[in-house]
Amino acid sequence: MIYWKMNLAQLMGIKMLILLSAELMFCRYIPRRDHFWPRLIGSGILCIAIAFVVPIDFPNQLISGTIIFLFHMLLSMLWLFFCFKIDMNTILFIVSEGKVCTMMASIMEKPLAILLPGKFALDSIFTARGLMFYGKALFGVAVIFPIIYLLFARKYKRINISRKWSPVLWMIFIMIFIVDIVMYFMFSAYMEQGDNPLNTIGQVMYYCIELFMHIFVIFLLNTIYQNSEIKTELDSVNALWARSKTHYDITKDTIDAINRKCHDLKHRVMELQNCNSQVDFDDIYRAIDFYDSRVKTGNEVLDVILAEKNLICADKKIHIECMADGRGLNFMDKTDLFVLFGNIMDNCIEAVEKFEDQEKFILINVMTREGFVIINTTNPYKGQIKWRDYLPETSKGDNSNHGFGMISIDTIIRRYDGEMTIISDGGIFELKIIIPIARQ
């Protein structure tokens, strides 16, 4: 006979709430759909209500557990899809993470049940026994969720799981099902009967094995995330590389055109000056000289970058001093060189434009010494620098779409077997780079 139970319905509603809360920990940086908060709250309440109404108790507990497990997972998947802009692989990843968290939280309840046998029984939430039972469940949540958040969830950004991980994610999903449902019902008859001390030992051993398997799954999912994050960053850096190559071509053509026009304009002004000696042409010459100040470092790419950034600094009233011998950089790929110095200069400009005009300065030094190219930049900065691994994070709010500049710099330096040192002290940021010059 199949029938509906109030106590079971309340338990399923609470479990759905805990599952959705666990999944939400991993969604901090996932793009949200329009009207996010009404969607999140409204659909969350609907999921809990459905979980409360639907549970039915089959005579076969394994069948009941299987149906409820799959039903809850499906509901939470639909909830994620409804609230976030997310693909199926990422949904499967987050649902698996959330379910493992709830399972680990339920294991944390077991010591209370073992130490205080008979004190916790499934009952209505409006009774003293029911409050004790659900208090035990919240104890497990209070222990596990903060740990998982601090160790894993808060570090998850740009979750974009590659398709190649789909089979592994489905295997993890099946493994979670087996541990949560099949293994439990296989051993519950032995573990939860009688007062034999061996039963207690058996329960402890079983829960230790289950906890170990959950920890293994958490670390496996974390490995999948890290692999996918590296691929996402690599794709983003490659896209920046492609855009930078086009940017270099456009910038070079623009600077060359400005130089040609300035050169022609100088000759026209000289002709006018010869015709009319009454006009003071000093201001005109100074303006033309500024735009015609061709940077000659011995490296064409570096010349283009410095010319472009000089114009930007002049517009932002940033004082820039540059001593650059770029001949030692000629062995580097043009796109690599453009990305490297473009990002270095952009970072410097972004840091100093927060200051007053008289405090805005950037110092650049490029030299060749004993088979190495040495690049030094110095600029002031405001605020607290946040570090990720050994690189400073972006100061922009959106980490998912910014912060690739330092990654690009580091990638290029490592590509050429170079080393980078960053010193930030007393409001001064100093970047030191040394790259061995490639020999033919």
mmCIF file of C-alpha atoms in Angstrom, residues 23 73 77 80 86-99 161 165-174 176 221:
data_model
loop_
_atom_site.group_PDB
_atom_site.id
_atom_site.type_symbol
_atom_site.label_atom_id
_atom_site.label_comp_id
_atom_site.label_asym_id
_atom_site.label_seq_id
_atom_site.Cartn_x
_atom_site.Cartn_y
_atom_site.Cartn_z
ATOM 1 C CA GLU A 23 23.828 24.604 -4.006
ATOM 2 C CA MET A 73 17.824 16.359 -7.709
ATOM 3 C CA MET A 77 18.322 21.315 -11.338
ATOM 4 C CA LEU A 80 19.201 26.413 -10.899
ATOM 5 C CA ILE A 86 23.908 28.098 -16.740
ATOM 6 C CA ASP A 87 24.591 25.042 -18.886
ATOM 7 C CA MET A 88 23.841 21.397 -18.121
ATOM 8 C CA ASN A 89 27.402 20.451 -17.144
ATOM 9 C CA THR A 90 27.607 23.280 -14.630
ATOM 10 C CA ILE A 91 24.166 22.371 -13.256
ATOM 11 C CA LEU A 92 25.284 18.765 -12.770
ATOM 12 C CA PHE A 93 28.492 19.974 -11.113
ATOM 13 C CA ILE A 94 26.685 22.272 -8.643
ATOM 14 C CA VAL A 95 23.927 19.754 -7.858
ATOM 15 C CA SER A 96 26.570 17.107 -7.113
ATOM 16 C CA GLU A 97 28.490 19.529 -4.867
ATOM 17 C CA GLY A 98 25.299 20.511 -3.050
ATOM 18 C CA LYS A 99 24.144 16.938 -2.525
ATOM 19 C CA ILE A 161 32.728 22.951 -16.913
ATOM 20 C CA TRP A 165 33.950 16.156 -18.121
ATOM 21 C CA SER A 166 30.333 15.130 -18.809
ATOM 22 C CA PRO A 167 30.948 11.351 -18.446
ATOM 23 C CA VAL A 168 32.872 11.912 -15.213
ATOM 24 C CA LEU A 169 30.128 14.138 -13.793
ATOM 25 C CA TRP A 170 27.483 11.515 -14.570
ATOM 26 C CA MET A 171 29.663 8.842 -12.925
ATOM 27 C CA ILE A 172 29.954 11.075 -9.834
ATOM 28 C CA PHE A 173 26.178 11.555 -9.858
ATOM 29 C CA ILE A 174 25.669 7.766 -9.935
ATOM 30 C CA ILE A 176 26.439 9.814 -4.979
ATOM 31 C CA LEU A 221 34.835 17.863 -8.179
#
